[in-house]
Coordinates of C-alpha atoms in Angstrom, one line a residue:
Chain A
X1073 CA 0.0 -0.1 0.2
X1074 CA 1.5 3.4 -1.1
X1075 CA 1.0 6.7 -0.2
X1076 CA -0.8 9.6 -1.8
X1077 CA 1.8 12.5 -3.0
X1078 CA 0.6 16.0 -3.8
X1079 CA 3.3 18.1 -5.6
X1080 CA 3.4 21.8 -6.4
X1081 CA -0.4 21.8 -6.3
X1082 CA -2.3 25.1 -7.3
X1083 CA -5.5 26.2 -7.6
X1084 CA -7.3 29.4 -8.8
X1085 CA -10.8 30.3 -9.4
X1086 CA -10.5 33.2 -12.2
X1087 CA -8.1 35.5 -10.5
X1088 CA -8.8 34.1 -7.1
X1089 CA -5.6 31.9 -5.9
X1090 CA -6.9 29.1 -3.5
X1091 CA -4.2 26.6 -3.2
X1092 CA -0.6 27.6 -3.9
X1093 CA 2.1 25.2 -4.4
X1094 CA 0.8 22.5 -1.8
X1095 CA 3.3 19.7 -1.0
X1096 CA 2.1 16.9 1.0
X1097 CA 2.3 13.1 1.6
X1098 CA -0.6 11.4 2.7
X1099 CA 0.6 8.3 4.5
X1100 CA -1.1 4.9 4.7
X1101 CA -3.1 3.7 7.9
X1102 CA -3.0 7.2 9.5
X1103 CA -6.0 9.2 10.9
X1104 CA -5.3 12.9 10.0
X1105 CA -7.0 16.0 11.0
X1106 CA -7.2 18.7 8.3
X1107 CA -8.0 22.1 10.0
X1108 CA -8.6 25.5 8.1
X1109 CA -10.8 28.4 8.5
X1110 CA -14.0 28.7 6.5
X1111 CA -13.0 29.5 3.1
X1112 CA -9.3 28.1 3.5
X1113 CA -9.7 25.6 0.4
X1114 CA -10.3 22.3 2.4
X1115 CA -13.0 21.1 0.1
X1116 CA -11.1 22.4 -3.0
X1117 CA -8.2 20.4 -1.8
X1118 CA -10.3 17.3 -1.3
X1119 CA -12.1 17.7 -4.6
X1120 CA -8.7 17.9 -6.5
X1121 CA -7.3 14.6 -4.8
X1122 CA -10.5 12.9 -5.7
X1123 CA -10.6 14.3 -9.3
X1124 CA -13.9 16.0 -9.3
X1125 CA -12.4 19.4 -10.1
X1126 CA -9.1 20.1 -12.3
X1127 CA -5.8 21.6 -10.4
X1128 CA -4.5 24.5 -12.1
X1129 CA -1.1 23.2 -12.1
X1130 CA 0.9 20.3 -10.0
X1131 CA -0.3 16.6 -9.5
X1132 CA -1.7 14.3 -7.3
X1133 CA -0.2 11.0 -7.3
X1134 CA -2.2 8.1 -5.8
X1135 CA -0.1 4.5 -5.3
X1136 CA 2.4 5.7 -7.8
X1137 CA -0.1 6.8 -10.6
X1138 CA -1.5 10.3 -11.6
X1139 CA -5.2 10.5 -10.5
X1140 CA -6.6 12.5 -13.3
X1141 CA -9.2 10.4 -14.9
X1142 CA -7.5 7.4 -13.6
X1143 CA -10.8 5.1 -12.5
X1144 CA -8.0 2.5 -10.9
X1145 CA -6.6 4.6 -8.5
X1146 CA -9.7 6.8 -7.8
X1147 CA -11.4 3.5 -6.7
X1148 CA -9.0 3.2 -3.9
X1149 CA -10.1 6.5 -2.2
X1150 CA -13.8 7.9 -1.1
X1151 CA -14.5 11.4 -0.6
X1152 CA -17.4 12.2 1.6
X1153 CA -18.1 15.5 0.1
X1154 CA -20.3 18.5 1.2
X1155 CA -22.2 18.7 -2.2
X1156 CA -25.0 16.1 -2.4
X1157 CA -24.5 14.2 -5.6
X1158 CA -27.7 11.8 -4.9
X1159 CA -30.9 12.0 -7.2
X1160 CA -33.5 13.7 -4.7
X1161 CA -36.2 11.1 -5.1
X1162 CA -33.4 8.1 -4.8
X1163 CA -34.0 5.9 -1.4
X1164 CA -31.2 5.7 0.9
X1165 CA -31.5 1.7 0.3
X1166 CA -30.6 2.3 -3.6
X1167 CA -28.1 4.8 -2.8
X1168 CA -26.0 2.1 -0.7
X1169 CA -26.7 -0.5 -3.5
X1170 CA -25.4 2.0 -6.0
X1171 CA -22.4 2.9 -4.0
X1172 CA -21.5 -0.8 -3.6
X1173 CA -22.0 -1.4 -7.1
X1174 CA -19.6 1.5 -7.9
X1175 CA -16.9 0.5 -5.6
X1176 CA -17.1 -3.2 -5.8
X1177 CA -17.1 -3.9 -2.2
X1178 CA -18.8 -2.5 0.7
X1179 CA -19.4 -4.0 4.1
X1180 CA -23.3 -4.3 4.0
X1181 CA -23.5 -5.8 7.6
X1182 CA -21.7 -2.6 9.0
X1183 CA -24.2 -0.2 6.8
X1184 CA -27.2 -2.1 8.5
X1185 CA -25.8 -2.0 12.0
X1186 CA -25.1 1.9 11.6
X1187 CA -28.3 2.7 9.8
X1188 CA -30.0 1.0 12.8
X1189 CA -27.8 2.7 15.5
X1190 CA -28.1 6.2 13.8
X1191 CA -31.9 5.7 13.1
X1192 CA -31.5 6.1 9.6
X1193 CA -34.6 4.8 7.7
X1194 CA -33.4 3.1 4.5
X1195 CA -36.7 3.6 3.1
X1196 CA -36.6 7.3 3.0
X1197 CA -36.0 9.5 -0.4
X1198 CA -33.0 11.4 0.1
X1199 CA -34.8 14.8 -0.6
X1200 CA -36.5 13.9 2.6
X1201 CA -33.5 13.7 4.8
X1202 CA -32.5 16.6 7.2
X1203 CA -29.2 17.8 7.0
X1204 CA -27.9 15.5 10.0
X1205 CA -29.5 12.5 8.3
X1206 CA -27.6 13.5 5.1
X1207 CA -24.4 13.8 6.9
X1208 CA -25.3 9.9 8.6
X1209 CA -26.0 8.6 5.2
X1210 CA -22.8 9.8 4.0
X1211 CA -20.5 9.0 7.0
X1212 CA -22.2 5.4 6.9
X1213 CA -20.8 5.1 3.2
X1214 CA -17.5 6.5 4.1
X1215 CA -17.2 3.9 7.1
X1216 CA -18.3 0.9 5.1
X1217 CA -16.7 1.3 1.6
X1218 CA -13.6 -1.0 1.2
X1219 CA -11.0 1.7 0.2
X1220 CA -7.4 2.7 1.4
X1221 CA -7.9 6.5 1.9
X1222 CA -11.3 7.8 3.2
X1223 CA -11.8 11.9 2.8
X1224 CA -14.5 13.1 5.4
X1225 CA -15.1 16.6 4.6
X1226 CA -17.1 17.9 7.6
X1227 CA -18.9 14.8 8.8
X1228 CA -20.8 15.7 11.6
X1229 CA -22.3 18.7 10.1
X1230 CA -26.0 18.9 11.5
X1231 CA -25.3 15.9 14.0
X1232 CA -26.2 16.0 17.5
X1233 CA -23.9 15.4 20.5
X1234 CA -25.0 11.6 20.6
X1235 CA -24.7 10.9 17.2
X1236 CA -21.2 12.8 17.3
X1237 CA -19.9 10.3 19.7
X1238 CA -21.4 7.4 18.1
X1239 CA -19.5 8.4 14.8
X1240 CA -16.1 8.7 16.8
X1241 CA -16.6 5.4 18.1
X1242 CA -17.6 3.7 14.9
X1243 CA -14.6 5.2 13.0
X1244 CA -12.2 4.0 15.7
X1245 CA -13.6 0.6 15.5
X1246 CA -13.5 0.4 12.0
X1247 CA -9.7 1.7 12.0
X1248 CA -9.1 -1.1 14.5
X1249 CA -10.3 -4.0 12.2
X1250 CA -9.1 -2.5 9.0
X1251 CA -6.7 0.2 9.4
X1252 CA -6.6 2.5 6.8
X1253 CA -6.4 6.4 6.1
X1254 CA -8.8 8.8 7.3
X1255 CA -8.3 12.6 6.5
X1256 CA -11.0 14.5 8.4
X1257 CA -11.9 17.8 7.8
X1258 CA -13.9 19.3 10.9
X1259 CA -14.7 22.6 12.7
X1260 CA -15.2 20.6 15.9
X1261 CA -11.4 20.4 16.8
X1262 CA -11.6 19.4 20.3
X1263 CA -13.7 16.5 19.5
X1264 CA -11.4 14.9 16.9
X1265 CA -8.1 15.9 19.1
X1266 CA -7.9 12.4 20.7
X1267 CA -8.4 10.4 17.5
X1268 CA -6.1 12.5 15.2
X1269 CA -2.6 11.3 14.9
X1270 CA -1.2 14.1 12.6
X1271 CA -2.6 17.5 11.9
X1272 CA -2.6 19.3 8.8
X1273 CA -3.2 23.0 9.0
X1274 CA -4.1 25.0 5.7
X1275 CA -3.9 28.6 6.0
X1276 CA -3.3 31.3 3.5
X1277 CA -3.0 29.0 0.5
X1278 CA -0.5 26.8 2.0
X1279 CA -0.3 23.9 4.4
X1280 CA 1.4 25.7 7.4
X1281 CA 1.6 22.8 9.4
X1282 CA 1.9 19.0 8.9
X1283 CA 3.0 17.3 12.1
X1284 CA 1.9 14.7 14.8
X1285 CA -0.5 16.0 17.2
X1286 CA 1.4 15.3 20.0
X1287 CA 4.2 17.8 18.6
X1288 CA 1.8 20.2 17.8
X1289 CA 0.1 20.1 21.3
X1290 CA 3.7 20.3 22.9
X1291 CA 4.5 23.5 21.2
X1292 CA 1.5 25.5 22.4
X1293 CA 1.7 27.3 25.6
X1294 CA -0.5 30.2 27.4
X1295 CA 1.4 32.4 29.3
X1296 CA -0.8 34.1 32.1
X1297 CA 0.1 37.1 34.7
X1298 CA 0.3 40.8 34.9
X1299 CA 0.7 42.4 31.6
X1300 CA 4.3 43.5 31.9
X1301 CA 5.7 40.4 33.2
X1302 CA 4.0 38.6 30.6
X1303 CA 5.0 40.6 27.7
X1304 CA 8.6 40.8 29.2
X1305 CA 8.8 37.1 29.4
X1306 CA 7.2 36.6 25.8
X1307 CA 9.5 39.2 23.8
X1308 CA 10.9 37.4 20.9
X1309 CA 9.0 34.5 21.2
X1310 CA 6.2 33.2 18.5
X1311 CA 3.0 35.0 20.3
X1312 CA 0.2 34.0 17.9
X1313 CA -2.6 35.7 20.1
X1314 CA -3.5 37.1 23.6
X1315 CA -6.3 37.8 26.0
X1316 CA -6.4 40.8 28.3
X1317 CA -8.6 41.0 31.5
X1318 CA -8.1 44.4 33.1
X1319 CA -4.2 44.0 33.9
X1320 CA -4.1 40.3 33.4
X1321 CA -3.0 39.1 30.3
X1322 CA -2.4 35.6 28.5
X1323 CA -0.1 35.4 25.4
X1324 CA -0.5 32.6 23.4
X1325 CA 3.0 31.1 22.0
X1326 CA 3.3 28.4 19.2
X1327 CA 7.0 26.9 19.1
X1328 CA 10.0 26.9 21.4
X1329 CA 10.1 29.2 24.9
X1330 CA 13.6 30.6 26.0
X1331 CA 14.9 28.0 27.9
X1332 CA 17.5 30.3 29.4
X1333 CA 15.1 33.2 30.3
X1334 CA 13.9 32.8 34.1
X1335 CA 10.2 32.6 34.7
X1336 CA 8.9 35.5 36.9
X1337 CA 7.1 34.1 39.9
X1338 CA 4.1 36.0 38.9
X1339 CA 3.8 34.4 35.7
X1340 CA 2.3 30.9 34.9
X1341 CA 2.7 28.5 32.1
X1342 CA 0.5 25.6 30.6
X1343 CA -0.2 23.7 27.5
X1344 CA -3.4 24.9 25.5
X1345 CA -5.8 22.6 23.9
X1346 CA -5.9 22.0 20.2
X1347 CA -9.0 24.3 19.1
X1348 CA -7.4 27.4 21.3
X1349 CA -4.2 26.9 19.5
X1350 CA -5.9 26.6 16.2
X1351 CA -8.3 29.7 16.9
X1352 CA -5.1 31.8 17.8
X1353 CA -3.0 30.7 15.1
X1354 CA -5.7 31.5 12.4
X1355 CA -7.5 34.6 13.9
X1356 CA -5.9 37.1 11.7
X1357 CA -6.6 35.0 8.5
X1358 CA -9.1 36.5 6.1
X1359 CA -11.0 34.2 3.8
X1360 CA -10.2 34.5 0.1
X1361 CA -12.5 31.9 -1.1
X1362 CA -16.3 31.2 -0.6
X1363 CA -17.2 28.1 -2.3
Chain B
X1072 CA -44.3 43.6 24.4
X1073 CA -45.9 40.4 24.9
X1074 CA -44.9 36.9 24.8
X1075 CA -45.8 34.3 22.2
X1076 CA -48.2 31.3 23.4
X1077 CA -48.4 27.9 21.8
X1078 CA -51.4 25.8 23.1
X1079 CA -52.1 22.2 22.3
X1080 CA -50.1 22.3 19.3
X1081 CA -49.6 18.9 17.4
X1082 CA -48.2 18.3 14.1
X1083 CA -48.1 14.8 12.1
X1084 CA -46.7 14.4 8.6
X1085 CA -49.1 11.3 7.4
X1086 CA -49.1 8.7 10.1
X1087 CA -45.9 10.3 11.8
X1088 CA -46.7 12.3 14.7
X1089 CA -43.9 14.9 15.1
X1090 CA -45.1 17.2 17.7
X1091 CA -48.0 16.1 20.5
X1092 CA -49.6 18.8 22.5
X1093 CA -47.0 21.2 22.8
X1094 CA -47.7 24.2 25.4
X1095 CA -45.2 26.6 25.7
X1096 CA -44.5 30.1 26.3
X1097 CA -41.8 32.2 24.9
X1098 CA -41.2 35.3 27.1
X1099 CA -39.7 38.6 25.9
X1100 CA -36.4 39.6 26.3
X1101 CA -35.1 36.1 26.9
X1102 CA -32.5 34.0 25.6
X1103 CA -33.3 30.5 25.1
X1104 CA -31.6 27.2 23.9
X1105 CA -33.9 24.6 22.4
X1106 CA -32.2 21.4 22.4
X1107 CA -33.2 18.1 20.7
X1108 CA -31.9 15.2 19.1
X1109 CA -31.5 15.1 15.1
X1110 CA -35.1 14.6 14.0
X1111 CA -36.8 15.5 17.2
X1112 CA -38.7 18.1 15.4
X1113 CA -37.1 21.4 16.4
X1114 CA -37.1 22.7 12.8
X1115 CA -40.8 21.8 12.5
X1116 CA -41.7 23.8 15.7
X1117 CA -40.0 26.9 14.4
X1118 CA -41.3 26.5 10.8
X1119 CA -45.0 26.5 12.6
X1120 CA -44.3 29.5 14.9
X1121 CA -43.3 31.4 11.7
X1122 CA -46.4 30.1 9.7
X1123 CA -44.0 28.5 7.2
X1124 CA -46.0 25.4 7.7
X1125 CA -49.4 24.5 9.1
X1126 CA -50.2 22.8 12.4
X1127 CA -52.4 19.6 12.5
X1128 CA -53.8 21.0 15.5
X1129 CA -53.4 23.8 18.2
X1130 CA -52.3 27.4 17.8
X1131 CA -49.4 29.8 18.1
X1132 CA -50.7 33.2 19.5
X1133 CA -48.1 36.0 19.2
X1134 CA -48.8 39.3 21.0
X1135 CA -52.2 38.4 21.5
X1136 CA -53.2 37.0 18.1
X1137 CA -53.2 33.9 16.0
X1138 CA -50.4 33.7 13.8
X1139 CA -51.8 32.1 10.7
X1140 CA -51.5 34.5 7.7
X1141 CA -51.2 37.2 10.1
X1142 CA -48.4 39.8 8.5
X1143 CA -48.7 42.1 11.2
X1144 CA -47.4 39.9 14.1
X1145 CA -45.4 37.6 11.7
X1146 CA -43.4 40.5 10.8
X1147 CA -42.2 40.7 14.5
X1148 CA -40.2 37.5 14.3
X1149 CA -37.7 36.5 12.3
X1150 CA -36.6 32.8 11.4
X1151 CA -33.1 31.8 10.4
X1152 CA -34.1 28.5 9.1
X1153 CA -32.1 25.7 7.7
X1154 CA -33.7 25.8 4.2
X1155 CA -32.2 28.2 1.5
X1156 CA -35.0 30.6 0.4
X1157 CA -33.0 32.7 -1.6
X1158 CA -32.6 32.5 -5.4
X1159 CA -29.2 31.0 -6.1
X1160 CA -28.2 33.9 -8.8
X1161 CA -29.1 36.6 -6.2
X1162 CA -26.3 38.6 -4.8
X1163 CA -25.7 38.8 -1.0
X1164 CA -26.0 42.4 -1.3
X1165 CA -29.5 42.1 -3.0
X1166 CA -30.6 39.6 -0.3
X1167 CA -29.7 42.1 2.3
X1168 CA -31.8 44.9 0.6
X1169 CA -34.8 42.5 -0.3
X1170 CA -35.1 41.6 3.5
X1171 CA -34.7 45.2 5.0
X1172 CA -37.5 46.2 2.5
X1173 CA -39.7 43.3 3.6
X1174 CA -39.2 43.9 7.2
X1175 CA -39.3 47.6 7.2
X1176 CA -36.1 48.1 9.5
X1177 CA -32.9 46.6 9.5
X1178 CA -29.6 48.1 11.0
X1179 CA -27.5 48.4 7.9
X1180 CA -24.4 49.2 9.8
X1181 CA -24.4 46.3 11.7
X1182 CA -24.9 44.4 8.4
X1183 CA -21.7 46.1 6.8
X1184 CA -19.6 45.6 10.0
X1185 CA -20.5 42.0 10.5
X1186 CA -20.0 41.4 6.9
X1187 CA -16.7 42.8 7.3
X1188 CA -15.9 41.0 10.5
X1189 CA -16.6 37.6 9.0
X1190 CA -15.0 37.9 5.7
X1191 CA -18.3 38.1 3.7
X1192 CA -18.2 39.3 0.4
X1193 CA -21.5 41.0 -0.6
X1194 CA -20.8 40.9 -4.3
X1195 CA -21.0 37.0 -4.2
X1196 CA -24.2 35.3 -5.3
X1197 CA -25.7 33.1 -3.2
X1198 CA -25.1 29.8 -5.0
X1199 CA -21.3 30.3 -4.6
X1200 CA -21.6 30.6 -1.0
X1201 CA -20.2 27.6 1.1
X1202 CA -22.2 25.9 3.6
X1203 CA -20.3 28.2 6.6
X1204 CA -20.8 31.4 4.5
X1205 CA -24.7 30.6 4.1
X1206 CA -24.7 30.4 7.6
X1207 CA -23.1 33.7 8.1
X1208 CA -25.2 35.4 5.8
X1209 CA -28.4 34.2 7.5
X1210 CA -27.2 35.0 11.2
X1211 CA -26.3 38.5 10.1
X1212 CA -29.9 39.3 9.0
X1213 CA -30.9 37.4 12.0
X1214 CA -28.9 39.7 14.1
X1215 CA -29.6 42.9 12.2
X1216 CA -33.3 42.7 11.5
X1217 CA -35.3 44.9 13.7
X1218 CA -38.0 42.1 15.3
X1219 CA -38.9 41.1 19.1
X1220 CA -38.3 37.5 18.3
X1221 CA -35.3 35.9 16.6
X1222 CA -35.6 32.0 16.0
X1223 CA -31.9 30.6 15.1
X1224 CA -31.9 27.0 13.6
X1225 CA -28.5 25.6 13.7
X1226 CA -27.1 29.3 13.3
X1227 CA -23.2 27.9 13.5
X1228 CA -23.6 25.1 11.0
X1229 CA -20.4 24.9 9.1
X1230 CA -18.4 27.7 10.9
X1231 CA -15.1 27.6 11.8
X1232 CA -14.3 28.0 15.7
X1233 CA -13.2 31.7 15.1
X1234 CA -16.4 32.3 13.3
X1235 CA -18.6 30.8 16.2
X1236 CA -16.8 32.9 18.8
X1237 CA -17.3 36.0 16.6
X1238 CA -21.2 34.9 16.5
X1239 CA -21.7 34.5 20.1
X1240 CA -20.3 37.9 20.9
X1241 CA -22.1 39.6 18.4
X1242 CA -25.3 38.3 19.6
X1243 CA -24.4 39.4 23.3
X1244 CA -23.5 42.9 21.9
X1245 CA -26.7 43.2 20.0
X1246 CA -29.0 41.6 23.1
X1247 CA -27.4 44.4 25.3
X1248 CA -27.9 47.1 23.0
X1249 CA -31.5 46.1 22.3
X1250 CA -32.8 43.3 24.5
X1251 CA -35.3 40.9 22.7
X1252 CA -35.8 37.3 22.4
X1253 CA -33.6 34.7 20.8
X1254 CA -34.4 31.1 20.7
X1255 CA -31.1 29.1 19.6
X1256 CA -31.4 25.4 18.3
X1257 CA -28.2 24.0 18.2
X1258 CA -26.1 20.6 18.6
X1259 CA -22.8 22.6 20.1
X1260 CA -24.7 22.9 23.5
X1261 CA -21.8 23.5 25.7
X1262 CA -20.8 26.6 23.5
X1263 CA -24.0 28.3 24.3
X1264 CA -24.5 27.3 27.8
X1265 CA -23.0 30.2 29.3
X1266 CA -25.3 32.8 27.1
X1267 CA -28.7 30.9 27.4
X1268 CA -31.1 32.1 30.1
X1269 CA -33.6 29.3 29.8
X1270 CA -33.4 25.5 28.4
X1271 CA -36.0 23.8 26.3
X1272 CA -35.7 20.2 25.6
X1273 CA -37.8 18.7 23.0
X1274 CA -38.0 15.0 23.3
X1275 CA -40.4 12.3 22.0
X1276 CA -42.8 14.7 20.7
X1277 CA -43.1 16.9 23.9
X1278 CA -41.3 19.7 25.6
X1279 CA -39.9 17.8 28.4
X1280 CA -37.8 20.4 30.2
X1281 CA -38.5 24.4 30.3
X1282 CA -36.5 25.7 33.3
X1283 CA -33.8 28.4 33.6
X1284 CA -30.4 27.1 32.7
X1285 CA -29.1 27.4 36.4
X1286 CA -31.8 25.3 37.6
X1287 CA -31.2 22.4 35.2
X1288 CA -27.4 22.5 35.6
X1289 CA -28.3 22.2 39.5
X1290 CA -30.1 19.1 38.8
X1291 CA -27.5 17.2 37.0
X1292 CA -25.2 14.9 38.9
X1293 CA -22.5 12.5 38.4
X1294 CA -21.8 9.9 41.1
X1295 CA -18.5 8.1 40.7
X1296 CA -16.8 5.1 42.4
X1297 CA -16.8 1.1 42.7
X1298 CA -20.0 -0.2 41.0
X1299 CA -21.5 -1.9 44.0
X1300 CA -21.4 1.5 46.1
X1301 CA -22.5 3.8 43.3
X1302 CA -25.6 1.4 42.6
X1303 CA -26.4 1.2 46.3
X1304 CA -26.2 5.0 46.5
X1305 CA -28.4 5.7 43.5
X1306 CA -31.3 3.1 43.8
X1307 CA -34.3 4.9 43.6
X1308 CA -33.0 8.1 42.2
X1309 CA -33.5 9.5 38.5
X1310 CA -30.6 7.6 36.6
X1311 CA -30.4 8.8 33.1
X1312 CA -27.5 6.9 32.0
X1313 CA -24.1 5.7 33.0
X1314 CA -20.5 4.8 32.0
X1315 CA -18.6 1.9 33.2
X1316 CA -14.8 1.2 33.0
X1317 CA -13.7 -2.0 34.7
X1318 CA -15.4 -2.0 38.2
X1319 CA -15.3 2.0 38.2
X1320 CA -18.8 3.2 37.6
X1321 CA -20.4 6.7 37.0
X1322 CA -24.2 7.0 37.3
X1323 CA -25.7 10.3 36.0
X1324 CA -28.7 11.3 37.8
X1325 CA -31.3 14.0 36.9
X1326 CA -33.5 15.6 39.8
X1327 CA -33.2 15.2 43.6
X1328 CA -30.6 13.2 45.3
X1329 CA -31.5 11.5 48.7
X1330 CA -30.6 14.1 51.4
X1331 CA -31.0 11.2 54.1
X1332 CA -29.0 8.8 52.6
X1333 CA -25.2 8.6 53.4
X1334 CA -22.6 9.3 50.9
X1335 CA -20.2 6.3 51.0
X1336 CA -16.4 7.5 51.3
X1337 CA -15.5 5.4 48.2
X1338 CA -18.2 7.9 45.9
X1339 CA -17.6 11.2 44.8
X1340 CA -20.5 13.6 43.5
X1341 CA -20.2 15.9 41.5
X1342 CA -22.2 18.6 38.8
X1343 CA -22.0 17.7 35.2
X1344 CA -22.0 20.1 32.0
X1345 CA -25.1 20.8 29.8
X1346 CA -24.1 18.6 27.0
X1347 CA -23.1 15.6 29.2
X1348 CA -26.6 16.1 30.8
X1349 CA -28.4 16.3 27.5
X1350 CA -26.5 13.3 25.7
X1351 CA -27.8 11.1 28.9
X1352 CA -31.3 12.4 29.2
X1353 CA -31.6 11.5 25.3
X1354 CA -29.5 8.6 24.9
X1355 CA -32.3 6.0 24.4
X1356 CA -34.6 8.6 22.0
X1357 CA -35.1 7.3 18.5
X1358 CA -35.9 9.6 15.8
X1359 CA -39.1 9.4 14.8
X1360 CA -38.8 11.9 11.9
X1361 CA -36.2 12.7 9.2
X1362 CA -37.3 16.3 7.6

């Protein structure tokens, strides 16, 4: 089983650059979190990898072969996208059958088990499903289809808290039984932080972070104390954001602290969670793209 | 300013009962959280209140008048719904203008300020907006339109963490300047727990909880310890769920503890957060409805 290699990939819509010179290797049997602001281009990246839209330049190589119009390798990946590609009058059961036929193999026992657990009535027509149940239909397919790479674009859109927990545990069960790669794009960062082995951050047209979750979390700090002491301590560090409450200040730092600088007694330092880290890393970013 | 009174409201789709004998008063100048599982009927309730669909029986009385076909009182409420009612080729700026004309008054300064803060390009056509930016467009209208009751159905659908924070703070600012009622239906329960004054839970066709957030939180407990000690302590209490890890057990209770029963030394009791409480209260529920 080979990796997916993305080389010098760029994409513009008209004058609007969305992705610029993306270089990225997606390894087999790994769970990734793809993080990015609204409009950062996450869906665009997924759509290019799965050859639903063309790149402007660069290429995607799956198991050694260019992906464009290449059914053999495209059949090894599945994208659960935002767009609803199903005919509105089609019934859920027919959508499962059609997808199974298209991909050659799908775990129909798992399909029926998950449909029952999520309360999805397979006799329902697609058009009648709420936003939450459209997500449920698509994530069941993503978990049951027999491919090496599954791309989940906002899989929990519209899902209630119980259904989100059910999805995360079903994904971990499925991964344990048949290890493969999942790339999950989500805005509910804290909820996936424990599952995700590697973090990708897409920001200002580039992949700015591609590291293990553990390393990313180890580089995030909050430094709290009286304003003057905090700013003196963090001078020269990579301060990515701050909060201020009266004379109390919190600076958020991503990267190395200065080991030789003494920590004032008035200042306390802790690690921060992944969502807090992401919010501060990307708070200045302006969306450049809305589709 | 008067309240909205919902009396003996029921709704079925064909044979399928969705809402059964709902009785509810929505008070002026109050922020509500409406919680319910996927398929519980939250959107149906909103759609009936705003007269987008008819009730099967019962009525909605707004400021003393029945709401059906009653433009005078319907003009005092705004529903930001899941459905996208805008022509796909219409530009964002034209959608703002049309809505302002329809409702008579809209805070256009706030519209432009929020559009800029959220990075929403008002020249974009509706069809080109991503899920996240469609939510942003609709929540800007919901905050800027001059009405007494605003119903937000999943306002943060597809929004990144930074945009969600921006929405919550814009809502609190707007409420402080011009107190009015917001009813927010969301699956991101913990994120709204601090804003919401009253909690409504819609469950198995009924409103099962209608209380202040403070009271609801005061009634939720986790009881943790060795299995035998925990189950002995919680016997007869309203146990809504449990977790088990080896011989360690957590029982979740909603309601009164037994004040006269001694607490074993091996057992610890704490309050739980709103999302945990909701997940346990509603975990047995089966969805009956998918639209």
